[in-house]
Amino acid sequence: MRSLPLPLALTARLTPVAVLACAGWAMASGPDKTPSTGSGDTSAQQAAGQSAGDTPSSSSGSTAATKTYSASPAPCGSIPVATVKSLVPGAKTAGKEIPSTDTKLRRTCSWNALKGYDYRWLDVSFEIMDTDAAAAKEYKDRVAEKSGGGAVPGLGDSGYSVVNLTTEDKQQTREGVVLAQVSNALVVVTYNGSDFESKKAPSTDVINKGAIQAAKSAVTALKGSQ
């Protein structure tokens, strides 16, 4: 039997494949595969729809999760040694961190000392909120509780200072509190003092300036912790 010329042989071999391919294409693109809103949508169309639908929620989710500060910095390292020596004479400059139930969200360091008859106490706290709005609300609520003070310009996004005098058994104690909101974090500084010899307290100016000085150092430390 005479063999077919090469072009004819190739045509004979490829023709069944071409026929099957055409038949498959016809089955895949027939009238039943016309796009519709019913259950006849193709898997590719469903995948495309899911992808398009997922995009906005994924984007908004990542945006909502973004926080300027996700954890509190080490509070005992937030105040320079020279400042501690000036505000709390005789105190151990390393400070003492107060136990917290969640050190990621709230941390506090304390310095206190009695030098002669002069007593000083300094606390510095960092509190991390979920959002800037939550921190702003908390700041506003606390300012409302501590009325009688005034704004501290240039301290974080918002700053506030208040000083109060208390007397117990004829002993005066003057305490200053400074609050600062920095994005989704709050910085809280408490500074007080007493003179056990004179029974008097340091002046309002001394306590207020000392508390603000410590708060400025703490805000700087917070911003540097990112």
PDB file of C-alpha atoms in Angstrom:
ATOM      1  CA  MET A   1       0.000   0.000   0.000  1.00  0.00           C
ATOM      2  CA  ARG A   2       1.423   3.358  -1.036  1.00  0.00           C
ATOM      3  CA  SER A   3       2.175   5.779   1.782  1.00  0.00           C
ATOM      4  CA  LEU A   4       0.524   9.192   1.777  1.00  0.00           C
ATOM      5  CA  PRO A   5       2.554  12.290   1.035  1.00  0.00           C
ATOM      6  CA  LEU A   6       3.676  14.098   4.253  1.00  0.00           C
ATOM      7  CA  PRO A   7       1.153  17.007   4.110  1.00  0.00           C
ATOM      8  CA  LEU A   8      -1.720  14.599   3.578  1.00  0.00           C
ATOM      9  CA  ALA A   9      -0.549  12.358   6.413  1.00  0.00           C
ATOM     10  CA  LEU A  10      -0.439  15.289   8.851  1.00  0.00           C
ATOM     11  CA  THR A  11      -3.885  16.397   7.740  1.00  0.00           C
ATOM     12  CA  ALA A  12      -5.275  12.938   8.350  1.00  0.00           C
ATOM     13  CA  ARG A  13      -3.809  12.819  11.857  1.00  0.00           C
ATOM     14  CA  LEU A  14      -4.874  16.320  12.915  1.00  0.00           C
ATOM     15  CA  THR A  15      -8.406  16.274  11.492  1.00  0.00           C
ATOM     16  CA  PRO A  16      -9.950  14.141  14.337  1.00  0.00           C
ATOM     17  CA  VAL A  17      -8.285  16.378  16.906  1.00  0.00           C
ATOM     18  CA  ALA A  18      -9.644  19.504  15.241  1.00  0.00           C
ATOM     19  CA  VAL A  19     -13.116  18.007  15.082  1.00  0.00           C
ATOM     20  CA  LEU A  20     -13.058  17.132  18.794  1.00  0.00           C
ATOM     21  CA  ALA A  21     -11.767  20.573  19.672  1.00  0.00           C
ATOM     22  CA  CYS A  22     -14.536  22.246  17.665  1.00  0.00           C
ATOM     23  CA  ALA A  23     -17.126  20.062  19.308  1.00  0.00           C
ATOM     24  CA  GLY A  24     -15.800  20.899  22.763  1.00  0.00           C
ATOM     25  CA  TRP A  25     -15.802  24.620  21.986  1.00  0.00           C
ATOM     26  CA  ALA A  26     -19.386  24.414  20.748  1.00  0.00           C
ATOM     27  CA  MET A  27     -20.492  22.676  23.932  1.00  0.00           C
ATOM     28  CA  ALA A  28     -18.772  25.243  26.116  1.00  0.00           C
ATOM     29  CA  SER A  29     -20.104  28.276  24.271  1.00  0.00           C
ATOM     30  CA  GLY A  30     -23.593  27.125  23.456  1.00  0.00           C
ATOM     31  CA  PRO A  31     -26.834  29.001  24.232  1.00  0.00           C
ATOM     32  CA  ASP A  32     -27.049  27.534  27.771  1.00  0.00           C
ATOM     33  CA  LYS A  33     -23.861  29.427  28.770  1.00  0.00           C
ATOM     34  CA  THR A  34     -25.263  32.884  28.098  1.00  0.00           C
ATOM     35  CA  PRO A  35     -24.580  35.147  31.165  1.00  0.00           C
ATOM     36  CA  SER A  36     -27.617  35.499  33.417  1.00  0.00           C
ATOM     37  CA  THR A  37     -28.489  36.508  36.936  1.00  0.00           C
ATOM     38  CA  GLY A  38     -29.608  32.989  37.799  1.00  0.00           C
ATOM     39  CA  SER A  39     -27.693  29.870  38.810  1.00  0.00           C
ATOM     40  CA  GLY A  40     -26.349  29.517  35.252  1.00  0.00           C
ATOM     41  CA  ASP A  41     -23.407  31.923  35.939  1.00  0.00           C
ATOM     42  CA  THR A  42     -20.053  30.367  35.124  1.00  0.00           C
ATOM     43  CA  SER A  43     -17.523  29.688  37.875  1.00  0.00           C
ATOM     44  CA  ALA A  44     -15.249  32.310  36.322  1.00  0.00           C
ATOM     45  CA  GLN A  45     -18.017  34.912  36.586  1.00  0.00           C
ATOM     46  CA  GLN A  46     -18.682  33.878  40.204  1.00  0.00           C
ATOM     47  CA  ALA A  47     -14.984  34.129  41.047  1.00  0.00           C
ATOM     48  CA  ALA A  48     -14.783  37.560  39.444  1.00  0.00           C
ATOM     49  CA  GLY A  49     -17.854  38.683  41.373  1.00  0.00           C
ATOM     50  CA  GLN A  50     -16.397  37.423  44.662  1.00  0.00           C
ATOM     51  CA  SER A  51     -13.094  39.144  43.963  1.00  0.00           C
ATOM     52  CA  ALA A  52     -14.780  42.422  43.144  1.00  0.00           C
ATOM     53  CA  GLY A  53     -16.999  42.173  46.202  1.00  0.00           C
ATOM     54  CA  ASP A  54     -14.108  41.373  48.523  1.00  0.00           C
ATOM     55  CA  THR A  55     -11.975  44.345  47.528  1.00  0.00           C
ATOM     56  CA  PRO A  56     -13.797  47.133  49.430  1.00  0.00           C
ATOM     57  CA  SER A  57     -14.162  45.145  52.668  1.00  0.00           C
ATOM     58  CA  SER A  58     -10.523  44.055  52.629  1.00  0.00           C
ATOM     59  CA  SER A  59      -9.400  47.593  52.071  1.00  0.00           C
ATOM     60  CA  SER A  60     -11.593  49.042  54.797  1.00  0.00           C
ATOM     61  CA  GLY A  61     -10.536  46.296  57.193  1.00  0.00           C
ATOM     62  CA  SER A  62      -6.848  47.066  56.799  1.00  0.00           C
ATOM     63  CA  THR A  63      -7.527  50.783  57.189  1.00  0.00           C
ATOM     64  CA  ALA A  64      -9.497  50.271  60.388  1.00  0.00           C
ATOM     65  CA  ALA A  65      -6.702  48.125  61.821  1.00  0.00           C
ATOM     66  CA  THR A  66      -4.074  50.800  61.279  1.00  0.00           C
ATOM     67  CA  LYS A  67      -3.005  52.461  64.540  1.00  0.00           C
ATOM     68  CA  THR A  68      -0.260  55.000  65.096  1.00  0.00           C
ATOM     69  CA  TYR A  69       0.679  53.341  68.392  1.00  0.00           C
ATOM     70  CA  SER A  70       0.081  49.637  68.967  1.00  0.00           C
ATOM     71  CA  ALA A  71       1.896  49.337  72.291  1.00  0.00           C
ATOM     72  CA  SER A  72       2.977  51.471  75.204  1.00  0.00           C
ATOM     73  CA  PRO A  73       6.658  52.457  75.422  1.00  0.00           C
ATOM     74  CA  ALA A  74       8.714  51.751  78.537  1.00  0.00           C
ATOM     75  CA  PRO A  75       7.592  54.517  80.933  1.00  0.00           C
ATOM     76  CA  CYS A  76      10.637  54.403  83.228  1.00  0.00           C
ATOM     77  CA  GLY A  77      12.852  55.355  80.302  1.00  0.00           C
ATOM     78  CA  SER A  78      10.633  58.213  79.163  1.00  0.00           C
ATOM     79  CA  ILE A  79      11.944  60.866  81.566  1.00  0.00           C
ATOM     80  CA  PRO A  80      15.595  61.995  81.316  1.00  0.00           C
ATOM     81  CA  VAL A  81      17.750  61.328  84.364  1.00  0.00           C
ATOM     82  CA  ALA A  82      18.439  65.039  84.811  1.00  0.00           C
ATOM     83  CA  THR A  83      14.698  65.764  84.890  1.00  0.00           C
ATOM     84  CA  VAL A  84      14.071  63.052  87.491  1.00  0.00           C
ATOM     85  CA  LYS A  85      16.829  64.461  89.707  1.00  0.00           C
ATOM     86  CA  SER A  86      15.385  67.944  89.391  1.00  0.00           C
ATOM     87  CA  LEU A  87      11.731  67.041  90.020  1.00  0.00           C
ATOM     88  CA  VAL A  88      12.219  64.260  92.584  1.00  0.00           C
ATOM     89  CA  PRO A  89      15.455  64.951  94.514  1.00  0.00           C
ATOM     90  CA  GLY A  90      16.859  61.828  96.127  1.00  0.00           C
ATOM     91  CA  ALA A  91      14.778  59.363  94.061  1.00  0.00           C
ATOM     92  CA  LYS A  92      16.265  56.372  92.262  1.00  0.00           C
ATOM     93  CA  THR A  93      16.477  57.606  88.683  1.00  0.00           C
ATOM     94  CA  ALA A  94      15.571  54.160  87.271  1.00  0.00           C
ATOM     95  CA  GLY A  95      12.048  54.532  88.658  1.00  0.00           C
ATOM     96  CA  LYS A  96       9.684  51.703  89.504  1.00  0.00           C
ATOM     97  CA  GLU A  97       7.169  50.325  87.007  1.00  0.00           C
ATOM     98  CA  ILE A  98       3.708  49.695  88.455  1.00  0.00           C
ATOM     99  CA  PRO A  99       2.230  46.222  87.679  1.00  0.00           C
ATOM    100  CA  SER A 100      -0.408  46.323  84.931  1.00  0.00           C
ATOM    101  CA  THR A 101      -2.976  43.810  83.734  1.00  0.00           C
ATOM    102  CA  ASP A 102      -1.978  44.544  80.129  1.00  0.00           C
ATOM    103  CA  THR A 103       1.435  46.147  79.675  1.00  0.00           C
ATOM    104  CA  LYS A 104       0.838  46.465  75.924  1.00  0.00           C
ATOM    105  CA  LEU A 105      -2.037  48.887  76.495  1.00  0.00           C
ATOM    106  CA  ARG A 106      -1.097  50.617  79.757  1.00  0.00           C
ATOM    107  CA  ARG A 107       2.219  51.157  81.530  1.00  0.00           C
ATOM    108  CA  THR A 108       3.098  53.407  84.463  1.00  0.00           C
ATOM    109  CA  CYS A 109       6.369  54.359  86.130  1.00  0.00           C
ATOM    110  CA  SER A 110       6.713  56.012  89.517  1.00  0.00           C
ATOM    111  CA  TRP A 111       9.455  58.002  91.252  1.00  0.00           C
ATOM    112  CA  ASN A 112       9.186  59.217  94.850  1.00  0.00           C
ATOM    113  CA  ALA A 113      11.540  60.355  97.588  1.00  0.00           C
ATOM    114  CA  LEU A 114      11.765  62.234 100.860  1.00  0.00           C
ATOM    115  CA  LYS A 115      14.815  64.468 101.025  1.00  0.00           C
ATOM    116  CA  GLY A 116      15.017  66.085 104.426  1.00  0.00           C
ATOM    117  CA  TYR A 117      11.427  67.149 105.023  1.00  0.00           C
ATOM    118  CA  ASP A 118      10.678  67.733 101.345  1.00  0.00           C
ATOM    119  CA  TYR A 119       8.598  65.024  99.649  1.00  0.00           C
ATOM    120  CA  ARG A 120       8.009  64.598  95.900  1.00  0.00           C
ATOM    121  CA  TRP A 121       6.085  62.033  93.838  1.00  0.00           C
ATOM    122  CA  LEU A 122       6.004  61.666  90.038  1.00  0.00           C
ATOM    123  CA  ASP A 123       3.932  59.226  87.958  1.00  0.00           C
ATOM    124  CA  VAL A 124       4.052  58.876  84.174  1.00  0.00           C
ATOM    125  CA  SER A 125       1.509  56.677  82.343  1.00  0.00           C
ATOM    126  CA  PHE A 126       0.959  55.685  78.719  1.00  0.00           C
ATOM    127  CA  GLU A 127      -2.444  54.381  77.639  1.00  0.00           C
ATOM    128  CA  ILE A 128      -3.079  52.972  74.154  1.00  0.00           C
ATOM    129  CA  MET A 129      -6.586  53.146  72.654  1.00  0.00           C
ATOM    130  CA  ASP A 130      -7.993  51.402  69.569  1.00  0.00           C
ATOM    131  CA  THR A 131      -8.502  54.612  67.593  1.00  0.00           C
ATOM    132  CA  ASP A 132      -7.715  58.313  67.613  1.00  0.00           C
ATOM    133  CA  ALA A 133     -11.417  58.995  68.180  1.00  0.00           C
ATOM    134  CA  ALA A 134     -11.479  56.763  71.271  1.00  0.00           C
ATOM    135  CA  ALA A 135      -8.419  58.546  72.682  1.00  0.00           C
ATOM    136  CA  ALA A 136      -9.950  61.954  71.951  1.00  0.00           C
ATOM    137  CA  LYS A 137     -13.173  60.973  73.755  1.00  0.00           C
ATOM    138  CA  GLU A 138     -11.281  59.636  76.771  1.00  0.00           C
ATOM    139  CA  TYR A 139      -9.188  62.803  76.893  1.00  0.00           C
ATOM    140  CA  LYS A 140     -12.301  64.986  76.758  1.00  0.00           C
ATOM    141  CA  ASP A 141     -14.025  62.980  79.517  1.00  0.00           C
ATOM    142  CA  ARG A 142     -11.031  63.236  81.847  1.00  0.00           C
ATOM    143  CA  VAL A 143     -10.612  66.942  81.264  1.00  0.00           C
ATOM    144  CA  ALA A 144     -14.271  67.394  82.184  1.00  0.00           C
ATOM    145  CA  GLU A 145     -13.651  65.512  85.458  1.00  0.00           C
ATOM    146  CA  LYS A 146     -10.676  67.723  86.345  1.00  0.00           C
ATOM    147  CA  SER A 147     -12.143  71.170  85.763  1.00  0.00           C
ATOM    148  CA  GLY A 148     -10.352  74.332  86.791  1.00  0.00           C
ATOM    149  CA  GLY A 149      -7.193  73.847  84.738  1.00  0.00           C
ATOM    150  CA  GLY A 150      -6.164  75.090  81.326  1.00  0.00           C
ATOM    151  CA  ALA A 151      -4.849  74.041  77.932  1.00  0.00           C
ATOM    152  CA  VAL A 152      -1.146  73.374  77.362  1.00  0.00           C
ATOM    153  CA  PRO A 153      -0.351  74.571  73.813  1.00  0.00           C
ATOM    154  CA  GLY A 154       1.959  72.393  71.741  1.00  0.00           C
ATOM    155  CA  LEU A 155       1.622  69.298  73.934  1.00  0.00           C
ATOM    156  CA  GLY A 156       0.583  66.447  71.620  1.00  0.00           C
ATOM    157  CA  ASP A 157      -2.665  66.847  69.673  1.00  0.00           C
ATOM    158  CA  SER A 158      -4.294  68.235  72.833  1.00  0.00           C
ATOM    159  CA  GLY A 159      -2.818  69.089  76.215  1.00  0.00           C
ATOM    160  CA  TYR A 160      -4.340  70.060  79.563  1.00  0.00           C
ATOM    161  CA  SER A 161      -2.961  70.877  83.019  1.00  0.00           C
ATOM    162  CA  VAL A 162      -4.639  71.304  86.389  1.00  0.00           C
ATOM    163  CA  VAL A 163      -3.241  71.829  89.926  1.00  0.00           C
ATOM    164  CA  ASN A 164      -5.120  71.246  93.182  1.00  0.00           C
ATOM    165  CA  LEU A 165      -4.300  71.737  96.855  1.00  0.00           C
ATOM    166  CA  THR A 166      -5.488  69.330  99.557  1.00  0.00           C
ATOM    167  CA  THR A 167      -5.034  69.518 103.328  1.00  0.00           C
ATOM    168  CA  GLU A 168      -5.152  66.578 105.712  1.00  0.00           C
ATOM    169  CA  ASP A 169      -4.276  66.877 109.415  1.00  0.00           C
ATOM    170  CA  LYS A 170      -2.991  70.378 108.689  1.00  0.00           C
ATOM    171  CA  GLN A 171      -0.525  68.967 106.124  1.00  0.00           C
ATOM    172  CA  GLN A 172      -0.800  70.510 102.664  1.00  0.00           C
ATOM    173  CA  THR A 173      -0.176  68.566  99.457  1.00  0.00           C
ATOM    174  CA  ARG A 174      -0.243  70.188  96.054  1.00  0.00           C
ATOM    175  CA  GLU A 175      -0.804  67.938  93.038  1.00  0.00           C
ATOM    176  CA  GLY A 176      -0.576  68.685  89.335  1.00  0.00           C
ATOM    177  CA  VAL A 177      -2.041  66.486  86.603  1.00  0.00           C
ATOM    178  CA  VAL A 178      -1.193  66.863  82.924  1.00  0.00           C
ATOM    179  CA  LEU A 179      -3.106  65.036  80.189  1.00  0.00           C
ATOM    180  CA  ALA A 180      -2.009  64.806  76.572  1.00  0.00           C
ATOM    181  CA  GLN A 181      -3.602  63.082  73.592  1.00  0.00           C
ATOM    182  CA  VAL A 182      -1.220  61.941  70.872  1.00  0.00           C
ATOM    183  CA  SER A 183      -3.104  60.147  68.078  1.00  0.00           C
ATOM    184  CA  ASN A 184      -4.552  56.974  69.680  1.00  0.00           C
ATOM    185  CA  ALA A 185      -2.531  57.313  72.892  1.00  0.00           C
ATOM    186  CA  LEU A 186      -2.934  59.196  76.148  1.00  0.00           C
ATOM    187  CA  VAL A 187      -0.063  60.455  78.283  1.00  0.00           C
ATOM    188  CA  VAL A 188      -0.927  61.093  81.934  1.00  0.00           C
ATOM    189  CA  VAL A 189       1.503  62.756  84.350  1.00  0.00           C
ATOM    190  CA  THR A 190       0.871  63.232  88.070  1.00  0.00           C
ATOM    191  CA  TYR A 191       3.294  65.305  90.146  1.00  0.00           C
ATOM    192  CA  ASN A 192       2.834  66.282  93.778  1.00  0.00           C
ATOM    193  CA  GLY A 193       4.780  67.514  96.764  1.00  0.00           C
ATOM    194  CA  SER A 194       4.690  68.359 100.454  1.00  0.00           C
ATOM    195  CA  ASP A 195       6.977  69.936 103.038  1.00  0.00           C
ATOM    196  CA  PHE A 196       6.630  67.991 106.287  1.00  0.00           C
ATOM    197  CA  GLU A 197       8.485  70.597 108.335  1.00  0.00           C
ATOM    198  CA  SER A 198       6.478  73.676 107.414  1.00  0.00           C
ATOM    199  CA  LYS A 199       3.308  71.687 106.697  1.00  0.00           C
ATOM    200  CA  LYS A 200       3.089  73.711 103.500  1.00  0.00           C
ATOM    201  CA  ALA A 201       3.033  72.545  99.901  1.00  0.00           C
ATOM    202  CA  PRO A 202       5.195  73.703  96.995  1.00  0.00           C
ATOM    203  CA  SER A 203       3.754  76.592  94.994  1.00  0.00           C
ATOM    204  CA  THR A 204       1.297  76.085  92.170  1.00  0.00           C
ATOM    205  CA  ASP A 205       3.894  77.354  89.706  1.00  0.00           C
ATOM    206  CA  VAL A 206       6.527  74.842  90.842  1.00  0.00           C
ATOM    207  CA  ILE A 207       4.175  71.863  90.604  1.00  0.00           C
ATOM    208  CA  ASN A 208       2.554  72.951  87.333  1.00  0.00           C
ATOM    209  CA  LYS A 209       5.849  73.606  85.551  1.00  0.00           C
ATOM    210  CA  GLY A 210       7.304  70.347  86.826  1.00  0.00           C
ATOM    211  CA  ALA A 211       4.339  68.295  85.632  1.00  0.00           C
ATOM    212  CA  ILE A 212       4.392  69.942  82.203  1.00  0.00           C
ATOM    213  CA  GLN A 213       8.148  69.387  81.885  1.00  0.00           C
ATOM    214  CA  ALA A 214       7.705  65.671  82.588  1.00  0.00           C
ATOM    215  CA  ALA A 215       4.749  65.457  80.186  1.00  0.00           C
ATOM    216  CA  LYS A 216       6.766  67.004  77.341  1.00  0.00           C
ATOM    217  CA  SER A 217       9.522  64.433  77.876  1.00  0.00           C
ATOM    218  CA  ALA A 218       6.965  61.614  77.951  1.00  0.00           C
ATOM    219  CA  VAL A 219       5.300  62.774  74.705  1.00  0.00           C
ATOM    220  CA  THR A 220       8.709  62.942  73.023  1.00  0.00           C
ATOM    221  CA  ALA A 221       9.474  59.403  74.192  1.00  0.00           C
ATOM    222  CA  LEU A 222       6.108  58.168  72.902  1.00  0.00           C
ATOM    223  CA  LYS A 223       6.656  59.676  69.459  1.00  0.00           C
ATOM    224  CA  GLY A 224      10.133  58.164  69.334  1.00  0.00           C
ATOM    225  CA  SER A 225       8.799  54.690  70.106  1.00  0.00           C
ATOM    226  CA  GLN A 226       7.196  54.138  66.686  1.00  0.00           C
TER     227      GLN A 226
END
